[in-house]
CSV table of C-alpha atoms in Angstrom, one decimal:
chain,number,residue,atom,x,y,z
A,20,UNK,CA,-33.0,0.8,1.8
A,21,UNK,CA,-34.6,-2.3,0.1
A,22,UNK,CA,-34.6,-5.3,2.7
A,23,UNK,CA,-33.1,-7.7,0.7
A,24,UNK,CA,-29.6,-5.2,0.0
A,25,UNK,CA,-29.7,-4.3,3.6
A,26,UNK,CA,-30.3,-8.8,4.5
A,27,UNK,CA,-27.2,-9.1,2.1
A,28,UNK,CA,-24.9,-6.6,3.9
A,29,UNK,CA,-25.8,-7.7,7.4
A,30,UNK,CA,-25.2,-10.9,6.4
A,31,UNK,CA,-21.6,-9.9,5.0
A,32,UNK,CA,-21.2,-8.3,8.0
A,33,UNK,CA,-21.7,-11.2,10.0
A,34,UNK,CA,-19.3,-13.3,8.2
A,35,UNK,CA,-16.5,-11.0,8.4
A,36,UNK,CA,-17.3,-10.7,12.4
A,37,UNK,CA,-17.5,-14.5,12.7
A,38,UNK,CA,-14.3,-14.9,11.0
A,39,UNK,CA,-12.6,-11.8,12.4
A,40,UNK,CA,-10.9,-11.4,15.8
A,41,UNK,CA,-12.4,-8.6,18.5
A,42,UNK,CA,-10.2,-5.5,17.0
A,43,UNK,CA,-10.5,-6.3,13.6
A,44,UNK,CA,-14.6,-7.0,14.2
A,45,UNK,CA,-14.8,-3.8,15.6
A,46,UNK,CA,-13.1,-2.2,12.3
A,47,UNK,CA,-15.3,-3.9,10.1
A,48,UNK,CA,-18.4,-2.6,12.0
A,49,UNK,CA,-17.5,1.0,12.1
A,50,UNK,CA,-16.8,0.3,8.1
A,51,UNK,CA,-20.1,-0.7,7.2
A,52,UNK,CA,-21.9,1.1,9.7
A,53,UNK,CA,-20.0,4.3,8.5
A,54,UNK,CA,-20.9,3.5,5.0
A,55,UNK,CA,-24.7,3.1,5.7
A,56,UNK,CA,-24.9,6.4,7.1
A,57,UNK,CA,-23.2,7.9,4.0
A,58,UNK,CA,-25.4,6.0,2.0
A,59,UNK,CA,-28.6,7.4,4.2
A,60,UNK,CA,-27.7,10.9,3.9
A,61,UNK,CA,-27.3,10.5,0.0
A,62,UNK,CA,-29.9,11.9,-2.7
A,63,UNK,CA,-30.7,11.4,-6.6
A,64,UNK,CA,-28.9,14.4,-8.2
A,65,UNK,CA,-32.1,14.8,-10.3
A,66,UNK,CA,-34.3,15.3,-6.7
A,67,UNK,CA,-31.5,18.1,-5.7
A,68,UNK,CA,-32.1,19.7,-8.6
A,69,UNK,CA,-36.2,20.0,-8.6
A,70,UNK,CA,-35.9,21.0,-5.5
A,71,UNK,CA,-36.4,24.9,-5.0
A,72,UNK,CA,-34.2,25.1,-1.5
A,73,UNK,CA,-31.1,23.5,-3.0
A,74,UNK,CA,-28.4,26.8,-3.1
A,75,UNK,CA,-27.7,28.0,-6.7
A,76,UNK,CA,-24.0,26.8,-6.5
A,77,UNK,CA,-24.3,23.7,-5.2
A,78,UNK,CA,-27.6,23.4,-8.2
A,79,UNK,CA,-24.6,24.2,-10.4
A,80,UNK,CA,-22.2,22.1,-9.2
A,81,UNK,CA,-24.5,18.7,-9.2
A,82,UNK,CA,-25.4,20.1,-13.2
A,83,UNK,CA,-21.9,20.1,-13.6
A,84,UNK,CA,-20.5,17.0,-12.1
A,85,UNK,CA,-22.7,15.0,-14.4
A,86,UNK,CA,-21.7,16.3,-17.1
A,87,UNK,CA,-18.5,14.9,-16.0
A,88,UNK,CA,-20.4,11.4,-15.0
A,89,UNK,CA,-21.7,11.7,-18.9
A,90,UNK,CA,-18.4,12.3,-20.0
A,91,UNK,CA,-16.9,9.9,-18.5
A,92,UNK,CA,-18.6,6.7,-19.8
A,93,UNK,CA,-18.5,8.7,-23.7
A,94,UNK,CA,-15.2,9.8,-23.5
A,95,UNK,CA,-13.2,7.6,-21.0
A,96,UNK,CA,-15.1,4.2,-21.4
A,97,UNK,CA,-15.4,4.0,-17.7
A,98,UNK,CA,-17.9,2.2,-16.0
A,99,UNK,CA,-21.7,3.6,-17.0
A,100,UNK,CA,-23.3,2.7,-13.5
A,101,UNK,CA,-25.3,4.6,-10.3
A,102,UNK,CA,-22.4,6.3,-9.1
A,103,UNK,CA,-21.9,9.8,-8.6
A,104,UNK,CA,-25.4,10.3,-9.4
A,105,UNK,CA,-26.8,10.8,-5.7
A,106,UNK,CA,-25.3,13.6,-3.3
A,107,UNK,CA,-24.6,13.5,0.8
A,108,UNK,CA,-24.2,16.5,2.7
A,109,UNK,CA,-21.7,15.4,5.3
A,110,UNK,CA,-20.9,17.3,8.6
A,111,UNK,CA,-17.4,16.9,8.4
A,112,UNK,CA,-14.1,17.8,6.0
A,113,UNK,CA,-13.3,14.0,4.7
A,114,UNK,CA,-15.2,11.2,4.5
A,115,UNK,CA,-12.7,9.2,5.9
A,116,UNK,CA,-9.4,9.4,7.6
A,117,UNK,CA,-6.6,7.1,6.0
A,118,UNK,CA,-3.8,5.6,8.4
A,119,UNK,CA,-0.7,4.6,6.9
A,120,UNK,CA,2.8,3.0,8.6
A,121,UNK,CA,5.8,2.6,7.6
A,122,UNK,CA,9.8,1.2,9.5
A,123,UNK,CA,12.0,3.8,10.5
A,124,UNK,CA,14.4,2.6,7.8
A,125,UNK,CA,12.0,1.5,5.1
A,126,UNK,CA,10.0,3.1,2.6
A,127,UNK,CA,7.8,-0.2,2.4
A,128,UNK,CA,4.4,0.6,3.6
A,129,UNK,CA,2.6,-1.8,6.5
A,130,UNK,CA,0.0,-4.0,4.7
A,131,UNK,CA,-3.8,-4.8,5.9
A,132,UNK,CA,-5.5,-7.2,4.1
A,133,UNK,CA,-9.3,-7.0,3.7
A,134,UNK,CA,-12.0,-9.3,1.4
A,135,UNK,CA,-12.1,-8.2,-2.0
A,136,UNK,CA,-9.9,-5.5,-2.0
A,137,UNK,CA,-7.1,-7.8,-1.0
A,138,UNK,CA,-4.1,-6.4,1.0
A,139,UNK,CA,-3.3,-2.5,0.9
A,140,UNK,CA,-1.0,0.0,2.3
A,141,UNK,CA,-3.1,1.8,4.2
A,142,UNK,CA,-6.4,1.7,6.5
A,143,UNK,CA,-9.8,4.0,6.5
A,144,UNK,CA,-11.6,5.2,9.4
A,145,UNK,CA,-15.4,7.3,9.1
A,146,UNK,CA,-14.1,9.0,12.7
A,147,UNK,CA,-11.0,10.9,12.6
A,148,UNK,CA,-10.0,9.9,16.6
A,149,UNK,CA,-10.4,6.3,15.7
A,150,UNK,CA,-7.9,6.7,13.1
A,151,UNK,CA,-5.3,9.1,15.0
A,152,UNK,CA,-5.8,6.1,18.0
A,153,UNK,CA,-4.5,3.6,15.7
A,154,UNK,CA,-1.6,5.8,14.4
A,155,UNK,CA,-0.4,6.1,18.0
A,156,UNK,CA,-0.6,2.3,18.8
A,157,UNK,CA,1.4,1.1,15.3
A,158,UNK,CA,4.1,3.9,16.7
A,159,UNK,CA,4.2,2.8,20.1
A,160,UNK,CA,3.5,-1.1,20.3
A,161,UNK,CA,5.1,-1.5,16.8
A,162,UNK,CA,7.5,1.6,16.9
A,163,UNK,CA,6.6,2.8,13.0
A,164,UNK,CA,6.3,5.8,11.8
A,165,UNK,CA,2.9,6.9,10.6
A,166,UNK,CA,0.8,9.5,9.0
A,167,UNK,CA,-3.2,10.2,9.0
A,168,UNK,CA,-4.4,12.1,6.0
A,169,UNK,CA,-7.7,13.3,4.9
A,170,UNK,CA,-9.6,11.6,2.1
A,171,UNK,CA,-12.4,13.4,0.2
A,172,UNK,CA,-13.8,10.1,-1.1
A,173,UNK,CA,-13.1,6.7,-1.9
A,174,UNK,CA,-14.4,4.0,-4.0
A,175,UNK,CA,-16.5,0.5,-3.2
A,176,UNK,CA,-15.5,-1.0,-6.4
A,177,UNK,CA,-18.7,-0.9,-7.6
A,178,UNK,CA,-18.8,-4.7,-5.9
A,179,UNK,CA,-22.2,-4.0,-3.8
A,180,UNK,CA,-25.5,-5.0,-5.2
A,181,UNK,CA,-27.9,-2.2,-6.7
A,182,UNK,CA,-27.9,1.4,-7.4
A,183,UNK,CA,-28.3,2.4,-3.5
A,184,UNK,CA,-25.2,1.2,-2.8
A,185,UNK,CA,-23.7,3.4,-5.5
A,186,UNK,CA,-21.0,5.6,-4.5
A,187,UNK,CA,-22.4,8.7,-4.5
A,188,UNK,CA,-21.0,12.5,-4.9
A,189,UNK,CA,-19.8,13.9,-1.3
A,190,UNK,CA,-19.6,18.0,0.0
A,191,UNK,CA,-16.2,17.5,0.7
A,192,UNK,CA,-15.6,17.4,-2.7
A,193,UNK,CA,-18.1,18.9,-4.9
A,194,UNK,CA,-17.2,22.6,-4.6
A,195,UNK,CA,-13.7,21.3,-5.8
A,196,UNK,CA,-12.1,23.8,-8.2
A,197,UNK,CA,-13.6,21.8,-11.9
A,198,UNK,CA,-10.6,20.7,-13.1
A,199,UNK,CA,-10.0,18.9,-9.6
A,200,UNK,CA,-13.5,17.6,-9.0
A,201,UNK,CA,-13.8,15.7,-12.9
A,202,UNK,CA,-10.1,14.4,-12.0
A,203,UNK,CA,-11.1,12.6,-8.3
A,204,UNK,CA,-14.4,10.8,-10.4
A,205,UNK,CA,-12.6,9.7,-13.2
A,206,UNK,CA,-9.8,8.4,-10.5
A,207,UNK,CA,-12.3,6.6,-8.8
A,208,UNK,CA,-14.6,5.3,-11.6
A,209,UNK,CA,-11.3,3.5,-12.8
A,210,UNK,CA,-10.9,1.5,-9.3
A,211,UNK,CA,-14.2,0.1,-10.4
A,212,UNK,CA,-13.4,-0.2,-14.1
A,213,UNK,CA,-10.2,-2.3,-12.8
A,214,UNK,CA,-8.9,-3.2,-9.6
A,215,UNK,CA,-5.9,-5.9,-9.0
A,216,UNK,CA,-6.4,-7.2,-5.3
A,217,UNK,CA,-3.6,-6.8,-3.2
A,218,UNK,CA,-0.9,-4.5,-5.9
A,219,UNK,CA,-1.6,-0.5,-4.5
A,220,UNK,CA,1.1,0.7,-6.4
A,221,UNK,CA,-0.7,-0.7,-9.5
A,222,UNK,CA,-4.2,0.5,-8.5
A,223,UNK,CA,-3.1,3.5,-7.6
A,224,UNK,CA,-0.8,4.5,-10.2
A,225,UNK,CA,-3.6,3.3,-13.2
A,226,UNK,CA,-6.1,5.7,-11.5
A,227,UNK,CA,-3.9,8.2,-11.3
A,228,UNK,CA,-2.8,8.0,-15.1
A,229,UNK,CA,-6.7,8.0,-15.6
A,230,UNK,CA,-7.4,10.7,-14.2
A,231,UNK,CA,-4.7,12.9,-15.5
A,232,UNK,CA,-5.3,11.6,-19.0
A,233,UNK,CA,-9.1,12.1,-18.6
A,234,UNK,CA,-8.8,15.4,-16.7
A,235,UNK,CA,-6.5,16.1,-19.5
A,236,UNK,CA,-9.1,15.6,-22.2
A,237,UNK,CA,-11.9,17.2,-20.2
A,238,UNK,CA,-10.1,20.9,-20.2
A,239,UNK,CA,-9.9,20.5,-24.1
A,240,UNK,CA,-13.4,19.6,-24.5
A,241,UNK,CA,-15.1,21.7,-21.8
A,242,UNK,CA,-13.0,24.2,-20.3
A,243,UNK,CA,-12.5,27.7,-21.5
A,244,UNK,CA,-9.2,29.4,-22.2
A,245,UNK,CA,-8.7,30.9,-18.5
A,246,UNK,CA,-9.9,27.6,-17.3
A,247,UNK,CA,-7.4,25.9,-18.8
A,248,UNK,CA,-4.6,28.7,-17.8
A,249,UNK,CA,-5.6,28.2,-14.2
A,250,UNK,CA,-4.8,24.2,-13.9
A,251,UNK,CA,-2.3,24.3,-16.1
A,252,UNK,CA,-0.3,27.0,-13.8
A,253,UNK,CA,-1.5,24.6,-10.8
A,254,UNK,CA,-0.6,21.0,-12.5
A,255,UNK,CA,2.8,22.7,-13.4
A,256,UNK,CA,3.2,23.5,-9.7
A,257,UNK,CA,2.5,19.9,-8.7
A,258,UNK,CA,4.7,18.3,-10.8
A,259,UNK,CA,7.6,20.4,-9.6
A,260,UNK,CA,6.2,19.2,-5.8
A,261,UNK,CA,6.4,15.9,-7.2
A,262,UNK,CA,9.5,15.8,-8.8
A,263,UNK,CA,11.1,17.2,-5.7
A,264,UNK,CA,9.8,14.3,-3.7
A,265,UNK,CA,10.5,11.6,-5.4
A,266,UNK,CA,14.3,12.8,-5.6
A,267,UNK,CA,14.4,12.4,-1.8
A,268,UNK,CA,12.9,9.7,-1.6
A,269,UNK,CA,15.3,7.8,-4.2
A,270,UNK,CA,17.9,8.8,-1.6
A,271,UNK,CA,16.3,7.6,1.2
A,272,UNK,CA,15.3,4.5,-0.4
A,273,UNK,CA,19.4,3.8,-1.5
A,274,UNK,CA,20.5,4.9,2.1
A,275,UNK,CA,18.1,2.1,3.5
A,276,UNK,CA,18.8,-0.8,1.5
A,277,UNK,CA,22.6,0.0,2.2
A,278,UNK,CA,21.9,-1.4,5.3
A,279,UNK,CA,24.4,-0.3,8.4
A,280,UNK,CA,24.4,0.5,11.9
A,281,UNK,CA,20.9,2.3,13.1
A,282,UNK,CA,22.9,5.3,14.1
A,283,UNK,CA,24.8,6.1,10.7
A,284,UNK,CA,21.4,5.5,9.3
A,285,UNK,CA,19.6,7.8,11.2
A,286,UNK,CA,22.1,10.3,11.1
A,287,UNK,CA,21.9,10.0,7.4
A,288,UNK,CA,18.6,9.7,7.2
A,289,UNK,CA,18.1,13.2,9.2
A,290,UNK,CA,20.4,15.2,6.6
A,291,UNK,CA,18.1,13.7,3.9
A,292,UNK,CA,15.1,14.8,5.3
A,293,UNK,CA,16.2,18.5,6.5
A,294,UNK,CA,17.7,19.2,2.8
A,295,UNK,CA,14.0,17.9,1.2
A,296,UNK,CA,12.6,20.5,3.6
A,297,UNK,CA,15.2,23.2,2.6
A,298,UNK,CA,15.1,22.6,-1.1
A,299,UNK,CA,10.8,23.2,-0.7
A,300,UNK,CA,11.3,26.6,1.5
A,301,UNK,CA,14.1,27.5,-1.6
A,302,UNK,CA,11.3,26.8,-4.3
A,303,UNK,CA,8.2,28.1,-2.1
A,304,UNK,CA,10.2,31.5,-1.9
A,305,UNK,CA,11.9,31.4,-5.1
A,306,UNK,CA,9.9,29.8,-8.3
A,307,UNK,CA,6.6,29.6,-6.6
A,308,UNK,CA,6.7,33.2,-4.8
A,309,UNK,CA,5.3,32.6,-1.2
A,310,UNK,CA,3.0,30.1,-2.1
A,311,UNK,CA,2.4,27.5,1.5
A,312,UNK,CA,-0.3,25.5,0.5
A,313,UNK,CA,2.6,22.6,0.7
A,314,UNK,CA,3.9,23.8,4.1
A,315,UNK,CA,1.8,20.9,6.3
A,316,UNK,CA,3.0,18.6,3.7
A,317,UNK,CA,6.4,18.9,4.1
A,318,UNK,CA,6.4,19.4,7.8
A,319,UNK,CA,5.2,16.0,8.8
A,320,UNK,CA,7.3,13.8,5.8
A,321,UNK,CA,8.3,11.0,6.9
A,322,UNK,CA,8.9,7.6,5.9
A,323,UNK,CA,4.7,6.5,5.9
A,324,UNK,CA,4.1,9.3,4.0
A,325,UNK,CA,6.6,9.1,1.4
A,326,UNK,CA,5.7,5.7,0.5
A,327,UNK,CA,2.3,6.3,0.2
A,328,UNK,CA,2.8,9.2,-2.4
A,329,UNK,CA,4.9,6.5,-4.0
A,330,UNK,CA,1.9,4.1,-4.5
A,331,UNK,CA,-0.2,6.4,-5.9
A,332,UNK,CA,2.7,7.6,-8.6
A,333,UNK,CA,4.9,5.5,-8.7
A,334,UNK,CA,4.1,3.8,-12.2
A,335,UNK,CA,1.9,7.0,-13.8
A,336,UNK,CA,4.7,7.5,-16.6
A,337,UNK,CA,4.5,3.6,-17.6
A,338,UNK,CA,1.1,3.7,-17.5
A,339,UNK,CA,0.5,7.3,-19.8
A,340,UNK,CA,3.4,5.3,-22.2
A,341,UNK,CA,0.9,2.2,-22.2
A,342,UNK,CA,-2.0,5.1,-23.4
A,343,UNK,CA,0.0,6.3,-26.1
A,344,UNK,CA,1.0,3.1,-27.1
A,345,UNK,CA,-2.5,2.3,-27.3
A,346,UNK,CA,-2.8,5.1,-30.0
A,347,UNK,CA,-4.8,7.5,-26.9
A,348,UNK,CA,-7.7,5.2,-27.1
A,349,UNK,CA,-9.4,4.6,-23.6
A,350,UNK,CA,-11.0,1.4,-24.7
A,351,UNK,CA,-8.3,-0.1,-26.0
A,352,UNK,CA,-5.6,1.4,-22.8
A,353,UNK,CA,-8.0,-0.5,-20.2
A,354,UNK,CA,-8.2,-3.7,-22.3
A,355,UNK,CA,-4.1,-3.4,-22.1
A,356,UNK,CA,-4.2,-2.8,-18.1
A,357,UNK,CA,-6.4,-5.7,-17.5
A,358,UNK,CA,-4.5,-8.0,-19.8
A,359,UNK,CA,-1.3,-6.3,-17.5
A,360,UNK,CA,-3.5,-7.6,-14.3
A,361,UNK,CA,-3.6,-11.0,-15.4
A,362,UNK,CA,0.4,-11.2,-15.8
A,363,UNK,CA,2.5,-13.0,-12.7
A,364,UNK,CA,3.5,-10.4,-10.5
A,365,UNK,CA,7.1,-10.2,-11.4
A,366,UNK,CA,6.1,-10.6,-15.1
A,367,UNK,CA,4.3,-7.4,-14.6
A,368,UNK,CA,6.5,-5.5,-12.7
A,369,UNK,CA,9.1,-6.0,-15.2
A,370,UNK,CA,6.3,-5.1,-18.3
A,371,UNK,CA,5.7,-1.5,-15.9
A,372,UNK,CA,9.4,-1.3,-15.5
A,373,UNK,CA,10.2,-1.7,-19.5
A,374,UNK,CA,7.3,1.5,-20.4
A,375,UNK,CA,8.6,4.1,-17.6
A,376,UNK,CA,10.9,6.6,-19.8
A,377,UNK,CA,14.7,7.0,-18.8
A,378,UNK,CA,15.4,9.3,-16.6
A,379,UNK,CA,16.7,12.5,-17.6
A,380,UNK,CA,20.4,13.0,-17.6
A,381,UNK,CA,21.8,15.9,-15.3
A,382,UNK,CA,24.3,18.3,-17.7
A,383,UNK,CA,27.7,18.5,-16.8
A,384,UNK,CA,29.3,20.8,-14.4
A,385,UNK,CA,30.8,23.7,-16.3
């Protein structure tokens, strides 16, 4: 690593430990410290590939993700930078594990608040005991319920100085079916296209419009015909898993703000959750014929991991409304987010609220 990059880090470092108390200190440090490893391990693309011991897939996979990288600054006017163009082999499934908490009667995620990426409804760990440890304590010192999921990758804003801090391509991502692996870089190349400090829902939800609309583009241009079959069978199934969802959870959000003795609550908010459960075993055995690959999902639900889903979603349809708007012109869609970023938070909730579509109207009983 050049000295001065590594000087400038340690000396972040330092500041956030001077500022920080003993457990949050010890947070920041496994941050960073987890991040230089990542950064260690990592390789140009081009080395991996004039290299004769690099395995034939993985060769084809690197050729192929930058094609995506290309396409993505052509295509997608995302940010034309170092990232994704160095690969890490880790030892592990994720590259991080993300905690998130949430009240017993509250869909409203717990909030950590961090320098530059302002406050957020969840929290990343590189060790995956580190991160189940803090589950426990926010259940049993502040009694929430909480969820630890897996995360493939992750973006550093593209804030750190120089190329070797680049985010690079990971192993627990790259032999990603295609469709899957150009959707998680375009996602994350728009965090560091735009990024609004302390709003997850409207991070979250413009990445996720980004990289539907992008992935969306990409299977025209690049995929073939069977290709295109494939994830349009498997997007199909998603957005009946997501539709699902966020019917439940508009029924446990309007139980909750009714407000009412715990027990009625709980009681009601029981039923709620055993029907969402039911209504997935009817559609896993039924529409979907057997498939399970939502089973784990549904089995831990709860309140944490409702709400996160809901960040990352929750205003996609405004946002794809904003791109056609914008006549399907990425240039000219990002230029409309960030003026959307500079709006007063309620001024911009309300713009969001005004592009989502109506909902759809339920025929009539016979």
């Amino acid at each position: 690593m050049p000295k001065r990059l590594l000087s400038r880090l340690l000396l972040l470092l330092a500041s956030l430990l001077a500022l920080a108390g003993c457990e949050t200190a010890g947070y920041y440090a496994q941050s960073i410290g987890g991040h230089l490893a990542l950064l260690r391990a990592a390789r140009p693309v081009p080395e991996l590939l004039a290299d004769p011991a690099t395995p034939a897939e993985l060769r084809e996979r690197l050729q192929r993700s930058q094609r995506m990288r290309d396409f993505s600054v052509r295509e997608l006017a995302l940010p034309d930078n170092a990232s994704y163009r160095r690969y890490a082999e880790l030892d592990r499934p994720a590259v991080v594990w993300n905690v998130a908490a949430a009240p017993p009667f509250s869909l409203e995620l717990r909030r950590w608040c961090f320098p530059v990426a302002g406050c957020v409804g969840y929290r990343g760990y590189f060790d995956r005991a580190a991160a189940e440890a803090e589950a426990a304590r926010l259940r049993e010192a502040e009694g929430l319920e909480t969820v630890v999921l897996p995360v493939p990758a992750y973006s550093t804003l593209g804030k750190l100085p120089g190329d070797w801090f680049a985010d690079p391509l990971l192993s627990t991502l790259i032999r990603w079916p295609e469709p899957e692996l150009a959707r998680l870089i375009f996602h994350e190349l728009a965090h560091q296209r735009l990024y609004l400090a302390g709003d997850t829902a409207f991070n979250e939800s413009y990445a996720t419009a980004v990289e539907r609309l992008g992935g969306a583009r990409w299977l025209a241009a690049e995929a073939g015909p069977e290709a295109r079959a494939a994830d349009a069978a498997f997007e199909a199934r998603r957005e009946a898993f997501r539709g699902l969802v966020a019917r439940y959870r508009a029924q446990l959000d309007a139980l909750y703000r009714t407000g009412g003795p715990a027990e009625r609550l709980a009681a009601d908010k029981d039923r709620i959750y055993a029907e969402l459960r039911a209504a997935h075993v009817a559609l896993r055995d039924g529409a979907w014929g057997g498939d399970r690959r939502y089973d784990a999902w549904f089995a831990r639900a709860n309140n944490a991991l409702l709400g996160l889903q809901a960040a990352y979603f929750g205003w996609v349809p405004a946002f794809e409304a904003l791109f056609e708007r914008e006549g399907r012109d990425f240039a000219r869609f990002h230029a409309a987010v960030e003026a959307l970023a500079g709006l007063p938070a309620a001024e911009r909730e309300a713009t969001l609220r005004a592009l989502m579509p109506p909902e759809p109207v339920a025929p009539p009983n016979p």
